[in-house]
mmCIF file of N, CA and C in Angstrom:
data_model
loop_
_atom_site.group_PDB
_atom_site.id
_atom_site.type_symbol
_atom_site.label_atom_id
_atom_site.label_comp_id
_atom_site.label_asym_id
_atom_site.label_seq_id
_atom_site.Cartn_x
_atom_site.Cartn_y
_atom_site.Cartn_z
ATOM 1 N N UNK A 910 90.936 175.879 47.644
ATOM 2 C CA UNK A 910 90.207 174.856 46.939
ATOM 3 C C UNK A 910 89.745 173.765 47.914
ATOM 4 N N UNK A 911 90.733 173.506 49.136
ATOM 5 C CA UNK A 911 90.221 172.348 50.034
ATOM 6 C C UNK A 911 89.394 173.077 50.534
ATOM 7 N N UNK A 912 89.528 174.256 51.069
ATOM 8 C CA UNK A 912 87.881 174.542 52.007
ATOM 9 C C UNK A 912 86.469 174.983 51.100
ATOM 10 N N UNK A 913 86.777 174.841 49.713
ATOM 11 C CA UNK A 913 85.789 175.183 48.850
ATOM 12 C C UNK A 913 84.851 173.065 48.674
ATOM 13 N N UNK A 914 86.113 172.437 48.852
ATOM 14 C CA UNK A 914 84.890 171.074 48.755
ATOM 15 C C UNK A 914 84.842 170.773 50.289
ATOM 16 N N UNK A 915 85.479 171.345 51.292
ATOM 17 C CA UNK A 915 85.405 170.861 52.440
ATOM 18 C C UNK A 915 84.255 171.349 52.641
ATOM 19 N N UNK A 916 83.304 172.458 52.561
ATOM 20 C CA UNK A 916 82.714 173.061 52.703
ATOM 21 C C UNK A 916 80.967 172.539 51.855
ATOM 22 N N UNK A 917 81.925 172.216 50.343
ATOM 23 C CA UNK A 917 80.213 171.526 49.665
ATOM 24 C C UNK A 917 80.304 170.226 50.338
ATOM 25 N N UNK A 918 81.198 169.696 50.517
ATOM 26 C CA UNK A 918 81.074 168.265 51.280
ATOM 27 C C UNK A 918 80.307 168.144 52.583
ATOM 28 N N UNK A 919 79.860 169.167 53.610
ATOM 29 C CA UNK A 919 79.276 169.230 54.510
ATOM 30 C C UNK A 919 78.440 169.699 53.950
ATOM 31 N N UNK A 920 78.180 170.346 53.365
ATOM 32 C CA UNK A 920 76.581 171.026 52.978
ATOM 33 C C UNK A 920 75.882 169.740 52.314
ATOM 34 N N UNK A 921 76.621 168.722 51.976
ATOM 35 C CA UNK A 921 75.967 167.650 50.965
ATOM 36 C C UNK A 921 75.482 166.758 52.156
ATOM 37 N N UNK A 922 76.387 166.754 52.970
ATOM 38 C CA UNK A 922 75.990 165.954 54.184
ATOM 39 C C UNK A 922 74.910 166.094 55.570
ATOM 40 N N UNK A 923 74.763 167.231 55.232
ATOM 41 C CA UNK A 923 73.642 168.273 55.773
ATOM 42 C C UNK A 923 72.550 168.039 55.208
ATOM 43 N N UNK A 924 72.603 168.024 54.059
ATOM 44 C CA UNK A 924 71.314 167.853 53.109
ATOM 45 C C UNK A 924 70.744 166.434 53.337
ATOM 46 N N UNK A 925 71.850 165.735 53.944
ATOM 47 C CA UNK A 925 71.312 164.151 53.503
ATOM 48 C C UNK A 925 70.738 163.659 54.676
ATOM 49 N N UNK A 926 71.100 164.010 55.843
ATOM 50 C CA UNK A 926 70.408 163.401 57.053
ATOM 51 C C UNK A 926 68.704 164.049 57.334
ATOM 52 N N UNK A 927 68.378 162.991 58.261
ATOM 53 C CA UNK A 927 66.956 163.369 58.489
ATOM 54 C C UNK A 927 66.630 163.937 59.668
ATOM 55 N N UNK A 928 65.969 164.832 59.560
ATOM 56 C CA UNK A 928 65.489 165.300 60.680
ATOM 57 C C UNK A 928 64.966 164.088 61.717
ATOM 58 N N UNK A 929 65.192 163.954 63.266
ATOM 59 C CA UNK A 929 64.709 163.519 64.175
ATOM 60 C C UNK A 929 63.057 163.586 64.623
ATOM 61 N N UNK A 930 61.828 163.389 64.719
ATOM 62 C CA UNK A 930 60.293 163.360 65.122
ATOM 63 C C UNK A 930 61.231 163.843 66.932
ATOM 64 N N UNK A 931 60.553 164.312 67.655
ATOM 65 C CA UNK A 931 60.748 164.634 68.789
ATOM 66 C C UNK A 931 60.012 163.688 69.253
ATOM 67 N N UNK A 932 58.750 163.264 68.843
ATOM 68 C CA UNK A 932 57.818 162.458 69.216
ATOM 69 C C UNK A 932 57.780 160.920 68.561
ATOM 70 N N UNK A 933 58.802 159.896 68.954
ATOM 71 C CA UNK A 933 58.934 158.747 68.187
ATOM 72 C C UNK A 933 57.608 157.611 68.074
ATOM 73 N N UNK A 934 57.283 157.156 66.774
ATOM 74 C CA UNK A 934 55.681 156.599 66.835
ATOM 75 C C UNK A 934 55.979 155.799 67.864
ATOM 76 N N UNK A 935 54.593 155.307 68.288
ATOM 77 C CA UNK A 935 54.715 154.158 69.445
ATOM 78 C C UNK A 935 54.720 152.343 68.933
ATOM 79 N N UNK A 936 55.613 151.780 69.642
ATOM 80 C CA UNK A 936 55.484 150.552 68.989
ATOM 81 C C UNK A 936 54.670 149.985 68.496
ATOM 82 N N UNK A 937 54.951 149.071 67.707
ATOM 83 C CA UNK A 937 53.405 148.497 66.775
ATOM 84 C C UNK A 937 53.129 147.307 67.986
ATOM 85 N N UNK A 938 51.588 146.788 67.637
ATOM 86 C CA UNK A 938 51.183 146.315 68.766
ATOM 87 C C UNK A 938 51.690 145.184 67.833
ATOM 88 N N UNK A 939 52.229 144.272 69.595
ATOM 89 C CA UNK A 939 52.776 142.529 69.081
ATOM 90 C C UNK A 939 51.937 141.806 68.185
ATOM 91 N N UNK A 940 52.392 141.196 67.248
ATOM 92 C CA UNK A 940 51.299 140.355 67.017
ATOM 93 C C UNK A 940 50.735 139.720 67.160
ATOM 94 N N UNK A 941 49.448 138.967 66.863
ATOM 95 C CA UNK A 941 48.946 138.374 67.593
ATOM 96 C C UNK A 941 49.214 137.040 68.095
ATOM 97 N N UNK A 942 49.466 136.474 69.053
ATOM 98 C CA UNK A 942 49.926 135.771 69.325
ATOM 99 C C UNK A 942 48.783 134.105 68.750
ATOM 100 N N UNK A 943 48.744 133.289 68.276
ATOM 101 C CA UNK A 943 47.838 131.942 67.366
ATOM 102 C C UNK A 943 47.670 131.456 68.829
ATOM 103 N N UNK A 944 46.575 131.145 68.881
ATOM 104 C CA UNK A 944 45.997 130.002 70.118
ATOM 105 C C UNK A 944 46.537 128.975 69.999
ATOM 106 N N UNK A 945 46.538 128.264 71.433
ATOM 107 C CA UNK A 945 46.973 126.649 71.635
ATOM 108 C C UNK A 945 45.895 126.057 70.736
ATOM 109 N N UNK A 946 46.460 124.548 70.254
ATOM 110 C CA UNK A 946 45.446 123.981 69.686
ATOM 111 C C UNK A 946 44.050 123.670 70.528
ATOM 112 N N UNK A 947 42.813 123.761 69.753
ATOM 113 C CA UNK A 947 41.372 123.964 70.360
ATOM 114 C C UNK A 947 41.693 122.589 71.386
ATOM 115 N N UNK A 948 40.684 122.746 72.672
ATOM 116 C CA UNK A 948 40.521 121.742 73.681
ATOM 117 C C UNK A 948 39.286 121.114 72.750
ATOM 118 N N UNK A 949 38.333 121.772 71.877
ATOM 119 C CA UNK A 949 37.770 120.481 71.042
ATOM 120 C C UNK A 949 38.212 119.807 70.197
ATOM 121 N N UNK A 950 39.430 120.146 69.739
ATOM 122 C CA UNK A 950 40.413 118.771 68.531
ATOM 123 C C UNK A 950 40.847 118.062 69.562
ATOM 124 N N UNK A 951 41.526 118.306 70.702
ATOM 125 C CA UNK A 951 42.093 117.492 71.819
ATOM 126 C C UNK A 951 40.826 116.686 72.448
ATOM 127 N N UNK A 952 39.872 116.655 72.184
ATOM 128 C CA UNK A 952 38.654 115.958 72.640
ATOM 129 C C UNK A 952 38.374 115.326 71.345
ATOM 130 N N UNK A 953 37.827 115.846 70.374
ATOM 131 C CA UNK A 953 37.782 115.009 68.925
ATOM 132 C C UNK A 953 39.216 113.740 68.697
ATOM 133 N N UNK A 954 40.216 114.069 69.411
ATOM 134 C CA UNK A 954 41.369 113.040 69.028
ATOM 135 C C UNK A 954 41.493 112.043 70.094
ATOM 136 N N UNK A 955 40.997 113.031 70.980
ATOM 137 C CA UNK A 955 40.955 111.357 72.623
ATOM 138 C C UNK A 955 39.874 110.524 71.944
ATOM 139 N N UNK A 956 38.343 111.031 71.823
ATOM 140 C CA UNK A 956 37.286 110.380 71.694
ATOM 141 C C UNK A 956 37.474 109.550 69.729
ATOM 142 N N UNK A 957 38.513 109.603 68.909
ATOM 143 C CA UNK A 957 39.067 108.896 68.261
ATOM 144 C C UNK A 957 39.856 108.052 68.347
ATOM 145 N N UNK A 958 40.274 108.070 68.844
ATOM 146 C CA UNK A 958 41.905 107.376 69.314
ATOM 147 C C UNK A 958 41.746 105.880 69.098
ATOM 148 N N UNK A 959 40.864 105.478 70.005
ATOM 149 C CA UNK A 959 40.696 104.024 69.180
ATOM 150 C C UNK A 959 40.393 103.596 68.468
ATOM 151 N N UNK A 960 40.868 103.297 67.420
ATOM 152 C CA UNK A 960 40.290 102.651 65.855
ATOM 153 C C UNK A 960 39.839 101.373 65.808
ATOM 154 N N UNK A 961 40.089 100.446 66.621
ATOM 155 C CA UNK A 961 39.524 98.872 66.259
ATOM 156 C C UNK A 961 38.783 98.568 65.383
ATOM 157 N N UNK A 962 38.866 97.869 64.672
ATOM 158 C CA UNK A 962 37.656 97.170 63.599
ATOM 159 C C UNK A 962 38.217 96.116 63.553
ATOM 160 N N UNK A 963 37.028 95.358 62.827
ATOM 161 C CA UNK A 963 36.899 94.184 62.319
ATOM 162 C C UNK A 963 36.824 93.647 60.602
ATOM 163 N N UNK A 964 36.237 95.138 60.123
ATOM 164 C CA UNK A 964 35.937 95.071 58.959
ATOM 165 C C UNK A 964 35.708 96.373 57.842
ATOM 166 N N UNK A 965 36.211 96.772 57.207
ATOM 167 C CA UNK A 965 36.061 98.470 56.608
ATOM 168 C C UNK A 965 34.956 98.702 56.843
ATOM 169 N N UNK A 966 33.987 98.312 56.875
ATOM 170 C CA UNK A 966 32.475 98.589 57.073
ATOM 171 C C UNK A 966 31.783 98.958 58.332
ATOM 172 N N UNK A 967 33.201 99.497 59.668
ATOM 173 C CA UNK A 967 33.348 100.026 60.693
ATOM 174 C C UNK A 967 33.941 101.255 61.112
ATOM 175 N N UNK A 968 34.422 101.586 59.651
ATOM 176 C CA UNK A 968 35.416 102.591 59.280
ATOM 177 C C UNK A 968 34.579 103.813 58.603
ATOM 178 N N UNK A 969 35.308 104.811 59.319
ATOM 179 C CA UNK A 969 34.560 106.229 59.085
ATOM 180 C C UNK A 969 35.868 107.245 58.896
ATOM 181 N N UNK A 970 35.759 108.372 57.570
ATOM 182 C CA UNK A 970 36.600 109.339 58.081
ATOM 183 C C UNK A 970 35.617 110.907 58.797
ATOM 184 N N UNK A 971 36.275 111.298 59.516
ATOM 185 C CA UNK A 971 35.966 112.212 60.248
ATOM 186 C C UNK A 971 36.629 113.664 59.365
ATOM 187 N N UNK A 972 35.837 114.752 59.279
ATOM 188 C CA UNK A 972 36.565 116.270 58.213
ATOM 189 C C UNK A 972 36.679 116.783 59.471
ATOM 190 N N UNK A 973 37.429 117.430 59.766
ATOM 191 C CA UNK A 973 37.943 118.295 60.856
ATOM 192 C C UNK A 973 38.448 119.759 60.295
ATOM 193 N N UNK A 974 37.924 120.217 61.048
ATOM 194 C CA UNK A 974 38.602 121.815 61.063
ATOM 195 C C UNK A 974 38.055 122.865 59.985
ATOM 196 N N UNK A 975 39.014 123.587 59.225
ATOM 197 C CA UNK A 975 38.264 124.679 58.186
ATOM 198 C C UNK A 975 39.608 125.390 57.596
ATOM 199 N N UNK A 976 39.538 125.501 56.181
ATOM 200 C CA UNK A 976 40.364 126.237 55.323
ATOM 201 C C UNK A 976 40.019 127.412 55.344
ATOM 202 N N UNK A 977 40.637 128.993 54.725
ATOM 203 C CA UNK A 977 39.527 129.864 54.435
ATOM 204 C C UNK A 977 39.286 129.287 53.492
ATOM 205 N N UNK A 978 39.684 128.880 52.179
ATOM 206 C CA UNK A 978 39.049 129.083 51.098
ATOM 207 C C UNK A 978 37.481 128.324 50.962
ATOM 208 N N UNK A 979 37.206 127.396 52.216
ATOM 209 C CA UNK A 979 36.279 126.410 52.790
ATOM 210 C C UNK A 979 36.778 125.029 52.707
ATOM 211 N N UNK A 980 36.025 124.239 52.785
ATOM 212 C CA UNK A 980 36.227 122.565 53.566
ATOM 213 C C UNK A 980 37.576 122.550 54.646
ATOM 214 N N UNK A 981 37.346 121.054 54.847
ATOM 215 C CA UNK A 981 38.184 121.134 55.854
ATOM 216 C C UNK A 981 39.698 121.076 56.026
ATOM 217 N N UNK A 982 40.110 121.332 57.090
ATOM 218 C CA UNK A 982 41.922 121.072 56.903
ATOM 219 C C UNK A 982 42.679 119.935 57.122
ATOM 220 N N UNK A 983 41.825 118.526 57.524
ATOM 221 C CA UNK A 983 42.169 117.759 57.809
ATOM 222 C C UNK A 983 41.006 116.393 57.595
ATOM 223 N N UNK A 984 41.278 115.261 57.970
ATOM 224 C CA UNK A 984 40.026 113.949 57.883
ATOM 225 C C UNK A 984 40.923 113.222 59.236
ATOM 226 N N UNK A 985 40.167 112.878 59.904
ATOM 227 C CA UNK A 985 40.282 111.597 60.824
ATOM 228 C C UNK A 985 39.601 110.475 60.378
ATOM 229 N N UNK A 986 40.587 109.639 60.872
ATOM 230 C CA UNK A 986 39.827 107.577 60.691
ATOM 231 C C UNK A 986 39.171 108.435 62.068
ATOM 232 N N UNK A 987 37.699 106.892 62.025
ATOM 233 C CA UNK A 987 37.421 106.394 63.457
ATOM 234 C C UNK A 987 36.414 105.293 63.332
ATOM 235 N N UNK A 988 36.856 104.825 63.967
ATOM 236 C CA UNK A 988 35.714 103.262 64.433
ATOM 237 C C UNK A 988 34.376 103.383 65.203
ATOM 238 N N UNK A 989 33.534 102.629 64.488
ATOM 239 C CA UNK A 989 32.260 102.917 64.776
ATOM 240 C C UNK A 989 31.924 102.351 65.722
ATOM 241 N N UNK A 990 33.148 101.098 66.192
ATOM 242 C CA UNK A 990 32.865 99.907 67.254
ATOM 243 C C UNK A 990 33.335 100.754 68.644
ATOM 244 N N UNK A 991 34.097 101.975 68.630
ATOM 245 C CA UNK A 991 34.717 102.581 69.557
ATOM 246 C C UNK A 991 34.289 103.923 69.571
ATOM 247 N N UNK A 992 33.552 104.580 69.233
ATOM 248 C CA UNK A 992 33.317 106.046 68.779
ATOM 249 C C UNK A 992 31.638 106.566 68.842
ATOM 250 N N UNK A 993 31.207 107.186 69.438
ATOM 251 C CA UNK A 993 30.223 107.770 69.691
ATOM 252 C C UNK A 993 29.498 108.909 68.525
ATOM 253 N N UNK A 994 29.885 108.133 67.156
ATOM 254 C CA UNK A 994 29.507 109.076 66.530
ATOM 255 C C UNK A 994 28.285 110.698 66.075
ATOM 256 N N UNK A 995 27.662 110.484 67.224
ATOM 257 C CA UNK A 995 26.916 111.483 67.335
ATOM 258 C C UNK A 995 27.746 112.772 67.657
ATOM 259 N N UNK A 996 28.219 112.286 68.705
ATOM 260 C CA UNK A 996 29.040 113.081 69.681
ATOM 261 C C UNK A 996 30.002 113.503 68.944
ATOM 262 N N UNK A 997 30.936 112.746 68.231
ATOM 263 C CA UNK A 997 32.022 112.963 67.655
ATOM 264 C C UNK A 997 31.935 113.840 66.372
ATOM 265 N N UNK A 998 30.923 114.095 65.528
ATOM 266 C CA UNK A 998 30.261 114.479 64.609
ATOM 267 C C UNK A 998 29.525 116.028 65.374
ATOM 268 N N UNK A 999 29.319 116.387 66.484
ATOM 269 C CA UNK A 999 28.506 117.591 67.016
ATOM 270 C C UNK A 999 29.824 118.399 66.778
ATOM 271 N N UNK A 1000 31.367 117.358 67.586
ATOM 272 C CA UNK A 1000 31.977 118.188 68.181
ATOM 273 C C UNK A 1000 33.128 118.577 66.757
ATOM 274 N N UNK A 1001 33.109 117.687 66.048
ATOM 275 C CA UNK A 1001 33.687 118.601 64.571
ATOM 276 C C UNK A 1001 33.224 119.325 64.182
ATOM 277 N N UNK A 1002 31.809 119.531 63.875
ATOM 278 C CA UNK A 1002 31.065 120.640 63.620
ATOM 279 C C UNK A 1002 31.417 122.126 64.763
ATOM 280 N N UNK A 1003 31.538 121.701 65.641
ATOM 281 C CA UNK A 1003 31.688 123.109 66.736
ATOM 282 C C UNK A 1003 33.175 123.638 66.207
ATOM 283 N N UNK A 1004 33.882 122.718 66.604
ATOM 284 C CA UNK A 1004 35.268 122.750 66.212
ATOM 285 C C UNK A 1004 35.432 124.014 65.063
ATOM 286 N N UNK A 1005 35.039 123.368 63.479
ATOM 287 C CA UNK A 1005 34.812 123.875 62.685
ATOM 288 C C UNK A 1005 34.279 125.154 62.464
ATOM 289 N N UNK A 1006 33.058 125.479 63.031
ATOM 290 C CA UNK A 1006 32.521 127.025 63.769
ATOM 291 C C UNK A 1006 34.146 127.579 64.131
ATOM 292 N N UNK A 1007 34.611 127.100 65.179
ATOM 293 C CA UNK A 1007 35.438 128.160 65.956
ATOM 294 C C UNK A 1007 36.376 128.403 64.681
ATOM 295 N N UNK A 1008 37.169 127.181 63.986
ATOM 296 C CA UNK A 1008 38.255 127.249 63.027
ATOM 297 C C UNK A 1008 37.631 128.711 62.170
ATOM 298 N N UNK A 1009 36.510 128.614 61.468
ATOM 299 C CA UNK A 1009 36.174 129.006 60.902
ATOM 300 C C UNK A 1009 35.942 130.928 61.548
ATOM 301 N N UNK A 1010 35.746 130.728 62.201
ATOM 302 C CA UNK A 1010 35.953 132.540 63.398
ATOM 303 C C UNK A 1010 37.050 133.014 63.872
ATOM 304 N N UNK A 1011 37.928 132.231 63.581
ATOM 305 C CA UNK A 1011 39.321 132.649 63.703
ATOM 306 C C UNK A 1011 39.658 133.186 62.637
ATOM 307 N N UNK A 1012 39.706 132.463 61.719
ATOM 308 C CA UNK A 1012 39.727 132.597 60.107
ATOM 309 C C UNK A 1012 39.352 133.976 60.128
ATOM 310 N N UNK A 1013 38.394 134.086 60.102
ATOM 311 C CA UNK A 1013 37.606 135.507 59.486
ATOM 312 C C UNK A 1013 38.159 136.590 60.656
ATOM 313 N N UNK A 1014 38.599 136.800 61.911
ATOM 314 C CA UNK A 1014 38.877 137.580 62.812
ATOM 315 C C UNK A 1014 40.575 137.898 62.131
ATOM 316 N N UNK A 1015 41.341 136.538 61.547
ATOM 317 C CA UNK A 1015 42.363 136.978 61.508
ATOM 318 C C UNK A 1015 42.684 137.511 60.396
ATOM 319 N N UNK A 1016 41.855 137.558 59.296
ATOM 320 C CA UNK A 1016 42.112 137.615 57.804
ATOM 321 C C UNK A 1016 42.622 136.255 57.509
ATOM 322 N N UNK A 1017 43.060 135.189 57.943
ATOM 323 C CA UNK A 1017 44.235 134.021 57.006
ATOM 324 C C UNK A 1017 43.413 133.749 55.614
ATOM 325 N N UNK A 1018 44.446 133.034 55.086
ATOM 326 C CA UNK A 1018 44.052 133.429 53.957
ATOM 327 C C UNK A 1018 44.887 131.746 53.759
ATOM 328 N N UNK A 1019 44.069 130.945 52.444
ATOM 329 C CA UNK A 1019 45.013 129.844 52.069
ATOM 330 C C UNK A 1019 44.867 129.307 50.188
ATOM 331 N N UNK A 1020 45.357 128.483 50.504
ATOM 332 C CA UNK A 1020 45.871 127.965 49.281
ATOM 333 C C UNK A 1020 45.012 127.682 47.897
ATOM 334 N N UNK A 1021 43.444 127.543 48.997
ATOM 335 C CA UNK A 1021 41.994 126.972 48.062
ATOM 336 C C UNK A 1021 42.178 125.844 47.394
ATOM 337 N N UNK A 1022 43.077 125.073 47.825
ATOM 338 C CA UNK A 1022 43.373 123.574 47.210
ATOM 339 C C UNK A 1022 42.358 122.666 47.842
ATOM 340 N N UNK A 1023 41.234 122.078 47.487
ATOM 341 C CA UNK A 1023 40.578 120.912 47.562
ATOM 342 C C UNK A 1023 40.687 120.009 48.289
ATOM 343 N N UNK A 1024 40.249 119.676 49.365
ATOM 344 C CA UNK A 1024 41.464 118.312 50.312
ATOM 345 C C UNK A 1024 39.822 117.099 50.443
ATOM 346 N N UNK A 1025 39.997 116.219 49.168
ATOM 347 C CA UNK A 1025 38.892 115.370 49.292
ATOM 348 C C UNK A 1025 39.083 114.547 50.558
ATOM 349 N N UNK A 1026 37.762 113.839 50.338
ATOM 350 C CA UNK A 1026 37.652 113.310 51.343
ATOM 351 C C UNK A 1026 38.262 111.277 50.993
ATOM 352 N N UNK A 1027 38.994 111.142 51.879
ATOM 353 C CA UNK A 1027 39.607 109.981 51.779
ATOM 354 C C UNK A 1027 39.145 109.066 51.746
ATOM 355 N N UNK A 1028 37.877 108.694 53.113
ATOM 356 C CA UNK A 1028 37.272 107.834 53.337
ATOM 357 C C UNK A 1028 38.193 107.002 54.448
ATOM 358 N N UNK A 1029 37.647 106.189 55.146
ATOM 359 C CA UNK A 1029 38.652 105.001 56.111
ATOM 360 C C UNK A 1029 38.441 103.432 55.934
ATOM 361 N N UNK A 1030 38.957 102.807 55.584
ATOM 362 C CA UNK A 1030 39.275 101.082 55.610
ATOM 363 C C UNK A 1030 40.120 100.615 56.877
ATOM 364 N N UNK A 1031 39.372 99.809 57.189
ATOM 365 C CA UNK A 1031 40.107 98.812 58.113
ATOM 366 C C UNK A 1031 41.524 98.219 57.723
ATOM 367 N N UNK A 1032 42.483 98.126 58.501
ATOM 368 C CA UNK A 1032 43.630 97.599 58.027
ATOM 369 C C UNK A 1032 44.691 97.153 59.180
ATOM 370 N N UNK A 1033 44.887 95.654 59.211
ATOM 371 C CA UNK A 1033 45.078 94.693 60.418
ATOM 372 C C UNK A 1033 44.509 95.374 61.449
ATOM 373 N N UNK A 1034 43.209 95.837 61.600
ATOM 374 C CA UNK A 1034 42.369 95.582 62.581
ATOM 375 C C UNK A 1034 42.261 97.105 63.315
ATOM 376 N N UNK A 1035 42.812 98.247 62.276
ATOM 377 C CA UNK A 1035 42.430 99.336 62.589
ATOM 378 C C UNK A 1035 42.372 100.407 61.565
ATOM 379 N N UNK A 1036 41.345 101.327 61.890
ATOM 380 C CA UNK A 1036 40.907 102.371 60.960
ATOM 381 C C UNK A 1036 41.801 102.995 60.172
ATOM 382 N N UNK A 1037 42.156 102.881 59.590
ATOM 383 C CA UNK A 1037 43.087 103.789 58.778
ATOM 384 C C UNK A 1037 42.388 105.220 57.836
ATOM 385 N N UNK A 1038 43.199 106.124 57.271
ATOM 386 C CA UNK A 1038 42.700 106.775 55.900
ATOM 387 C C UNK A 1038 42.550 106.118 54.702
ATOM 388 N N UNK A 1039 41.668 106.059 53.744
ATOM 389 C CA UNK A 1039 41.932 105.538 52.820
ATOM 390 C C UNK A 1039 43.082 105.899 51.652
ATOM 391 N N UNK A 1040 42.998 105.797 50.413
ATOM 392 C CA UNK A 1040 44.060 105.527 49.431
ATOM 393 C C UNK A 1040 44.147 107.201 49.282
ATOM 394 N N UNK A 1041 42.893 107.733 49.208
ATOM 395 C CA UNK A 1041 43.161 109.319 48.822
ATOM 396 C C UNK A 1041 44.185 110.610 49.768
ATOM 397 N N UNK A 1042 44.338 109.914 51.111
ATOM 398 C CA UNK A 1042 45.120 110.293 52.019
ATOM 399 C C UNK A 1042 46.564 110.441 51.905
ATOM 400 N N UNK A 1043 46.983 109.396 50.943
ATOM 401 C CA UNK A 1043 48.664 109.260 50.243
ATOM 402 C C UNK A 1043 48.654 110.640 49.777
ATOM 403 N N UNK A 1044 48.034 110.690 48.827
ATOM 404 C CA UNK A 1044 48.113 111.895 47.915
ATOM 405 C C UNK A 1044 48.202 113.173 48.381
ATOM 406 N N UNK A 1045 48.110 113.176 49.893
ATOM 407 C CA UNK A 1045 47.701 114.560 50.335
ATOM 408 C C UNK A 1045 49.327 114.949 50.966
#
C-alpha cells in the first residue's frame, strides 16, 4: 500500500512541474529611463526668478509645460519689470512642444483634471500666484 501512494505521489509530482525552454526569453528591455528636467524649464526659471514689483499690474502668470489630457502642468509668477516677456513666452511655448512629444512617444497618460489659470498679484513687492493657486 506504501509503494502504491509512494508511487501516485510521484506521478502527481511529475505531472506538476514544468518543463524547462532550453532557450530562456531574453530580458525585457530596461525601461525607459525619464529625462533630466528640460534645460528650457531651467532657463524659463532663471529668466523668472526675479519677481519684483511694485504693483499687481506688473504681475504675470506664466503656463508651463503640458498634461496629456492638454493644458498645462504648471503656472509661473513673473515680473514684467524683470522679465523679457517675449522671450520668456517663445521659450514656454518650445518647452511645451517638447513636454508635449514626450507625452505622445511615451504613451503617459493623466488625470485630465483642469489646472486653471491663477493669474499673479504683487505681494510685499513680489510676484506671487494668485488665489486660484491655493486650490491646486
Amino acid at each position: 500500500m506504501n509503494k502504491i501512494l509512494l508511487i501516485l505521489l510521484l506521478g502527481c509530482a511529475a505531472c506538476t512541474t514544468q518543463a524547462q525552454d532550453p532557450h530562456p526569453p531574453a530580458p525585457a528591455a530596461p525601461a525607459a529611463v525619464p529625462k533630466a528636467p528640460s534645460e528650457l524649464l531651467a532657463k524659463i526659471r532663471a529668466l523668472t526668478a526675479d519677481t519684483t514689483c511694485s504693483d499687481s499690474g506688473q504681475c504675470r502668470s506664466l503656463p508651463v509645460g503640458a498634461v496629456a489630457c492638454g493644458g498645462p502642468s504648471d503656472y509661473l509668477p513673473y515680473s514684467t519689470l524683470r522679465t523679457n516677456e517675449k522671450e520668456v513666452r517663445e521659450l514656454a511655448e518650445r518647452y511645451k512642444a517638447e513636454r508635449q512629444a514626450q507625452i505622445v512617444r511615451s504613451g503617459m497618460m493623466s488625470t485630465c483634471r483642469h489646472l486653471p489659470d491663477p493669474g499673479a498679484v504683487c505681494v510685499a513687492g513680489t510676484c506671487q500666484l494668485g488665489a486660484g493657486a491655493a486650490a491646486r
